[in-house]
């Protein structure tokens, strides 16, 4: 099972140890593209601050992120699973998994990134600021840029069930194609209250984090979207098939919750 996650805007304050080694990251087929994005981002942030803030969409209170980006080549790195600190990752709770569950996470989780393309949770990267919606000078929209780079790399690791939990901005960086599509499942979180259902926005991240954690802790290894549904039902999640997959469209699953937390 391959689980595709978005990153979080919330990140660790700083890394430690040696700087990132691009040739040591997972998915080495992305190395050249990573070098280009990193060089462009660093160059942008070492130039005019107002220009960098405009390109990155930074408010006045986030101007400090520009200096952090400018220092990325020499900044201390952390495992990606420690860099990302947002709602999804808080509820995933990687640091509290036992060894077996963490090993499963290291094998199955892939976090998409505007800067790195996609990384495993053990890949060591420095904290940074660069969303997938950014348009970098000379490279353009990062979603489209990474889509070209990932087209030949991601299918090599997507050899089983693909559980796609990315937001739309990060889903733009790689779209399953060919036979991968029919074994891909996407998830929508709905809240049911007084007989009515509404799409959950912010708190869908918490639900997705708990869902992935439950699969990892249970040691579930579903091989098809149908087996995934059965596994989640067995773990106490209320899951419904909104649409079965076809050769062109992935499975669409609804996770229904009654309380948001």
Short mmCIF file of N, CA and C in Angstrom, two decimals, residues 130-235:
data_model
loop_
_atom_site.label_atom_id
_atom_site.label_comp_id
_atom_site.label_asym_id
_atom_site.label_seq_id
_atom_site.Cartn_x
_atom_site.Cartn_y
_atom_site.Cartn_z
N UNK A 130 7.43 26.68 0.91
CA UNK A 130 7.21 26.71 -0.54
C UNK A 130 6.05 25.77 -0.87
N UNK A 131 4.87 26.32 -1.04
CA UNK A 131 3.70 25.49 -1.29
C UNK A 131 3.64 25.07 -2.75
N UNK A 132 2.82 24.10 -3.04
CA UNK A 132 2.68 23.61 -4.41
C UNK A 132 2.00 24.63 -5.31
N UNK A 133 1.30 25.59 -4.72
CA UNK A 133 0.61 26.61 -5.52
C UNK A 133 1.51 27.73 -5.99
N UNK A 134 2.78 27.72 -5.57
CA UNK A 134 3.72 28.79 -5.93
C UNK A 134 4.11 28.68 -7.41
N UNK A 135 4.32 29.84 -8.03
CA UNK A 135 4.87 29.91 -9.39
C UNK A 135 6.26 30.51 -9.29
N UNK A 136 7.29 29.67 -9.40
CA UNK A 136 8.66 30.16 -9.28
C UNK A 136 9.16 30.74 -10.60
N UNK A 137 9.91 31.81 -10.55
CA UNK A 137 10.45 32.41 -11.78
C UNK A 137 11.24 31.39 -12.61
N UNK A 138 10.90 31.29 -13.86
CA UNK A 138 11.60 30.37 -14.75
C UNK A 138 11.09 28.95 -14.74
N UNK A 139 10.38 28.56 -13.68
CA UNK A 139 9.85 27.20 -13.57
C UNK A 139 8.34 27.16 -13.72
N UNK A 140 7.68 28.23 -13.35
CA UNK A 140 6.23 28.28 -13.45
C UNK A 140 5.55 27.61 -12.27
N UNK A 141 4.29 27.23 -12.46
CA UNK A 141 3.51 26.60 -11.40
C UNK A 141 4.13 25.27 -10.99
N UNK A 142 4.37 25.11 -9.71
CA UNK A 142 5.08 23.91 -9.26
C UNK A 142 4.27 22.63 -9.45
N UNK A 143 2.93 22.73 -9.38
CA UNK A 143 2.14 21.53 -9.62
C UNK A 143 2.41 20.95 -10.99
N UNK A 144 2.42 21.81 -12.01
CA UNK A 144 2.70 21.36 -13.37
C UNK A 144 4.15 20.93 -13.53
N UNK A 145 5.06 21.66 -12.89
CA UNK A 145 6.48 21.31 -12.97
C UNK A 145 6.73 19.90 -12.43
N UNK A 146 6.18 19.63 -11.25
CA UNK A 146 6.41 18.31 -10.65
C UNK A 146 5.67 17.21 -11.39
N UNK A 147 4.56 17.54 -12.01
CA UNK A 147 3.83 16.52 -12.77
C UNK A 147 4.71 15.93 -13.87
N UNK A 148 5.49 16.78 -14.51
CA UNK A 148 6.41 16.28 -15.53
C UNK A 148 7.50 15.41 -14.94
N UNK A 149 8.01 15.80 -13.77
CA UNK A 149 9.11 15.06 -13.16
C UNK A 149 8.66 13.73 -12.57
N UNK A 150 7.44 13.68 -12.04
CA UNK A 150 6.97 12.46 -11.36
C UNK A 150 6.37 11.43 -12.32
N UNK A 151 6.09 11.82 -13.55
CA UNK A 151 5.37 10.94 -14.47
C UNK A 151 6.05 9.59 -14.66
N UNK A 152 7.37 9.57 -14.68
CA UNK A 152 8.09 8.31 -14.89
C UNK A 152 8.61 7.70 -13.61
N UNK A 153 8.54 8.46 -12.49
CA UNK A 153 9.12 8.00 -11.23
C UNK A 153 8.08 7.34 -10.32
N UNK A 154 6.94 7.98 -10.16
CA UNK A 154 5.94 7.48 -9.21
C UNK A 154 5.35 6.12 -9.58
N UNK A 155 5.08 5.84 -10.87
CA UNK A 155 4.53 4.52 -11.18
C UNK A 155 5.42 3.37 -10.72
N UNK A 156 6.73 3.61 -10.58
CA UNK A 156 7.64 2.55 -10.15
C UNK A 156 7.40 2.12 -8.71
N UNK A 157 6.88 3.03 -7.87
CA UNK A 157 6.64 2.69 -6.47
C UNK A 157 5.16 2.46 -6.19
N UNK A 158 4.30 2.78 -7.14
CA UNK A 158 2.86 2.59 -6.97
C UNK A 158 2.47 1.23 -7.53
N UNK A 159 3.01 0.17 -6.91
CA UNK A 159 2.80 -1.17 -7.46
C UNK A 159 1.71 -1.95 -6.74
N UNK A 160 0.97 -1.30 -5.87
CA UNK A 160 -0.14 -1.95 -5.17
C UNK A 160 -1.28 -0.97 -5.01
N UNK A 161 -2.02 -1.10 -3.91
CA UNK A 161 -3.08 -0.14 -3.61
C UNK A 161 -2.48 1.24 -3.38
N UNK A 162 -3.12 2.27 -3.94
CA UNK A 162 -2.71 3.66 -3.72
C UNK A 162 -3.85 4.36 -2.99
N UNK A 163 -3.58 4.83 -1.78
CA UNK A 163 -4.55 5.59 -1.01
C UNK A 163 -4.15 7.06 -1.09
N UNK A 164 -4.91 7.83 -1.83
CA UNK A 164 -4.56 9.21 -2.13
C UNK A 164 -5.33 10.16 -1.22
N UNK A 165 -4.62 10.74 -0.25
CA UNK A 165 -5.24 11.64 0.73
C UNK A 165 -4.79 13.09 0.52
N UNK A 166 -4.25 13.39 -0.64
CA UNK A 166 -3.72 14.73 -0.90
C UNK A 166 -4.85 15.74 -1.16
N UNK A 167 -4.57 16.99 -0.85
CA UNK A 167 -5.46 18.08 -1.26
C UNK A 167 -5.28 18.31 -2.75
N UNK A 168 -6.20 19.08 -3.34
CA UNK A 168 -6.19 19.25 -4.79
C UNK A 168 -4.89 19.88 -5.30
N UNK A 169 -4.33 20.82 -4.54
CA UNK A 169 -3.10 21.47 -4.99
C UNK A 169 -1.96 20.47 -5.13
N UNK A 170 -1.87 19.53 -4.20
CA UNK A 170 -0.78 18.55 -4.23
C UNK A 170 -1.10 17.38 -5.14
N UNK A 171 -2.38 17.11 -5.34
CA UNK A 171 -2.76 16.07 -6.30
C UNK A 171 -2.35 16.45 -7.71
N UNK A 172 -2.18 17.75 -7.96
CA UNK A 172 -1.77 18.21 -9.29
C UNK A 172 -0.36 17.77 -9.63
N UNK A 173 0.44 17.43 -8.63
CA UNK A 173 1.84 17.08 -8.86
C UNK A 173 2.02 15.67 -9.42
N UNK A 174 1.04 14.83 -9.26
CA UNK A 174 1.07 13.49 -9.89
C UNK A 174 -0.33 12.94 -9.94
N UNK A 175 -0.76 12.57 -11.11
CA UNK A 175 -2.08 11.98 -11.29
C UNK A 175 -1.89 10.54 -11.74
N UNK A 176 -2.37 9.57 -10.95
CA UNK A 176 -2.26 8.18 -11.36
C UNK A 176 -2.82 7.98 -12.77
N UNK A 177 -2.13 7.18 -13.54
CA UNK A 177 -2.54 6.94 -14.92
C UNK A 177 -2.44 5.45 -15.23
N UNK A 178 -3.03 5.05 -16.33
CA UNK A 178 -2.96 3.66 -16.76
C UNK A 178 -3.61 2.73 -15.76
N UNK A 179 -2.99 1.58 -15.56
CA UNK A 179 -3.61 0.58 -14.69
C UNK A 179 -3.55 0.95 -13.21
N UNK A 180 -2.75 1.96 -12.86
CA UNK A 180 -2.69 2.40 -11.47
C UNK A 180 -4.02 3.01 -11.03
N UNK A 181 -4.74 3.62 -11.96
CA UNK A 181 -5.97 4.34 -11.62
C UNK A 181 -6.98 3.43 -10.94
N UNK A 182 -7.17 2.24 -11.46
CA UNK A 182 -8.23 1.35 -10.95
C UNK A 182 -7.93 0.80 -9.56
N UNK A 183 -6.69 0.93 -9.09
CA UNK A 183 -6.36 0.50 -7.72
C UNK A 183 -5.99 1.68 -6.83
N UNK A 184 -6.50 2.86 -7.21
CA UNK A 184 -6.31 4.06 -6.42
C UNK A 184 -7.63 4.45 -5.76
N UNK A 185 -7.57 4.87 -4.51
CA UNK A 185 -8.76 5.31 -3.78
C UNK A 185 -8.52 6.69 -3.21
N UNK A 186 -9.48 7.58 -3.39
CA UNK A 186 -9.46 8.90 -2.76
C UNK A 186 -10.49 8.91 -1.64
N UNK A 187 -10.33 9.83 -0.71
CA UNK A 187 -11.20 9.87 0.47
C UNK A 187 -11.76 11.27 0.67
N UNK A 188 -13.07 11.34 0.90
CA UNK A 188 -13.72 12.58 1.28
C UNK A 188 -14.30 12.38 2.69
N UNK A 189 -14.15 13.38 3.54
CA UNK A 189 -14.67 13.30 4.90
C UNK A 189 -15.95 14.12 4.98
N UNK A 190 -17.02 13.48 5.43
CA UNK A 190 -18.32 14.13 5.57
C UNK A 190 -18.76 14.12 7.03
N UNK A 191 -19.37 15.20 7.46
CA UNK A 191 -19.97 15.23 8.80
C UNK A 191 -21.48 15.07 8.67
N UNK A 192 -22.02 14.16 9.45
CA UNK A 192 -23.47 13.94 9.45
C UNK A 192 -24.05 14.52 10.73
N UNK A 193 -25.02 15.41 10.57
CA UNK A 193 -25.66 16.04 11.72
C UNK A 193 -27.12 16.32 11.38
N UNK A 194 -28.02 15.85 12.23
CA UNK A 194 -29.46 16.06 12.03
C UNK A 194 -29.92 15.58 10.66
N UNK A 195 -29.37 14.45 10.26
CA UNK A 195 -29.79 13.84 9.00
C UNK A 195 -29.19 14.47 7.76
N UNK A 196 -28.32 15.47 7.93
CA UNK A 196 -27.71 16.14 6.78
C UNK A 196 -26.20 15.93 6.80
N UNK A 197 -25.63 15.85 5.61
CA UNK A 197 -24.19 15.66 5.50
C UNK A 197 -23.55 16.88 4.84
N UNK A 198 -22.42 17.28 5.38
CA UNK A 198 -21.67 18.40 4.81
C UNK A 198 -20.21 17.99 4.68
N UNK A 199 -19.54 18.55 3.70
CA UNK A 199 -18.13 18.26 3.51
C UNK A 199 -17.32 18.97 4.59
N UNK A 200 -16.45 18.24 5.25
CA UNK A 200 -15.58 18.79 6.28
C UNK A 200 -14.33 19.34 5.60
N UNK A 201 -13.93 20.53 5.97
CA UNK A 201 -12.74 21.13 5.35
C UNK A 201 -11.53 20.96 6.25
N UNK A 202 -11.34 21.88 7.20
CA UNK A 202 -10.13 21.85 8.03
C UNK A 202 -9.99 20.53 8.78
N UNK A 203 -11.07 20.05 9.37
CA UNK A 203 -10.96 18.88 10.24
C UNK A 203 -10.89 17.56 9.48
N UNK A 204 -10.97 17.63 8.15
CA UNK A 204 -10.77 16.40 7.39
C UNK A 204 -9.33 15.92 7.56
N UNK A 205 -8.41 16.86 7.83
CA UNK A 205 -7.02 16.48 8.02
C UNK A 205 -6.86 15.61 9.27
N UNK A 206 -7.55 15.97 10.33
CA UNK A 206 -7.47 15.18 11.56
C UNK A 206 -8.01 13.78 11.34
N UNK A 207 -9.13 13.69 10.65
CA UNK A 207 -9.73 12.38 10.38
C UNK A 207 -8.80 11.52 9.53
N UNK A 208 -8.21 12.12 8.51
CA UNK A 208 -7.29 11.36 7.65
C UNK A 208 -6.06 10.90 8.41
N UNK A 209 -5.56 11.75 9.32
CA UNK A 209 -4.42 11.34 10.13
C UNK A 209 -4.75 10.14 11.01
N UNK A 210 -5.92 10.16 11.64
CA UNK A 210 -6.33 9.04 12.49
C UNK A 210 -6.57 7.78 11.67
N UNK A 211 -7.13 7.96 10.50
CA UNK A 211 -7.41 6.82 9.62
C UNK A 211 -6.12 6.09 9.25
N UNK A 212 -5.10 6.86 8.84
CA UNK A 212 -3.82 6.26 8.47
C UNK A 212 -3.16 5.62 9.68
N UNK A 213 -3.22 6.29 10.81
CA UNK A 213 -2.62 5.73 12.03
C UNK A 213 -3.25 4.38 12.36
N UNK A 214 -4.57 4.30 12.29
CA UNK A 214 -5.26 3.05 12.61
C UNK A 214 -4.81 1.92 11.69
N UNK A 215 -4.65 2.22 10.41
CA UNK A 215 -4.18 1.20 9.46
C UNK A 215 -2.77 0.73 9.82
N UNK A 216 -1.90 1.67 10.16
CA UNK A 216 -0.52 1.33 10.49
C UNK A 216 -0.44 0.52 11.77
N UNK A 217 -1.16 0.93 12.79
CA UNK A 217 -1.12 0.22 14.08
C UNK A 217 -1.68 -1.18 13.94
N UNK A 218 -2.73 -1.32 13.15
CA UNK A 218 -3.36 -2.63 12.97
C UNK A 218 -2.55 -3.56 12.07
N UNK A 219 -1.58 -3.00 11.37
CA UNK A 219 -0.80 -3.81 10.44
C UNK A 219 -1.61 -4.21 9.22
N UNK A 220 -2.61 -3.42 8.89
CA UNK A 220 -3.46 -3.74 7.74
C UNK A 220 -2.67 -3.57 6.45
N UNK A 221 -2.83 -4.53 5.55
CA UNK A 221 -2.14 -4.48 4.26
C UNK A 221 -3.13 -4.73 3.12
N UNK A 222 -4.15 -3.88 2.97
CA UNK A 222 -5.11 -4.09 1.89
C UNK A 222 -4.42 -3.95 0.54
N UNK A 223 -4.83 -4.79 -0.39
CA UNK A 223 -4.20 -4.78 -1.72
C UNK A 223 -5.09 -4.16 -2.78
N UNK A 224 -6.36 -3.95 -2.46
CA UNK A 224 -7.30 -3.37 -3.41
C UNK A 224 -8.16 -2.35 -2.67
N UNK A 225 -8.80 -1.43 -3.39
CA UNK A 225 -9.71 -0.50 -2.72
C UNK A 225 -10.83 -1.21 -1.95
N UNK A 226 -11.32 -2.32 -2.49
CA UNK A 226 -12.35 -3.07 -1.78
C UNK A 226 -11.85 -3.60 -0.45
N UNK A 227 -10.63 -4.13 -0.43
CA UNK A 227 -10.04 -4.61 0.81
C UNK A 227 -9.79 -3.45 1.78
N UNK A 228 -9.48 -2.27 1.24
CA UNK A 228 -9.30 -1.09 2.09
C UNK A 228 -10.59 -0.74 2.81
N UNK A 229 -11.69 -0.76 2.10
CA UNK A 229 -12.99 -0.49 2.71
C UNK A 229 -13.26 -1.47 3.84
N UNK A 230 -13.02 -2.75 3.58
CA UNK A 230 -13.24 -3.76 4.61
C UNK A 230 -12.35 -3.52 5.83
N UNK A 231 -11.09 -3.15 5.58
CA UNK A 231 -10.15 -2.92 6.68
C UNK A 231 -10.60 -1.74 7.53
N UNK A 232 -11.03 -0.65 6.89
CA UNK A 232 -11.45 0.53 7.64
C UNK A 232 -12.74 0.27 8.42
N UNK A 233 -13.66 -0.47 7.82
CA UNK A 233 -14.88 -0.83 8.54
C UNK A 233 -14.54 -1.67 9.77
N UNK A 234 -13.60 -2.59 9.60
CA UNK A 234 -13.19 -3.43 10.72
C UNK A 234 -12.51 -2.66 11.83
N UNK A 235 -11.95 -1.49 11.50
CA UNK A 235 -11.28 -0.65 12.48
C UNK A 235 -12.23 0.37 13.11
#
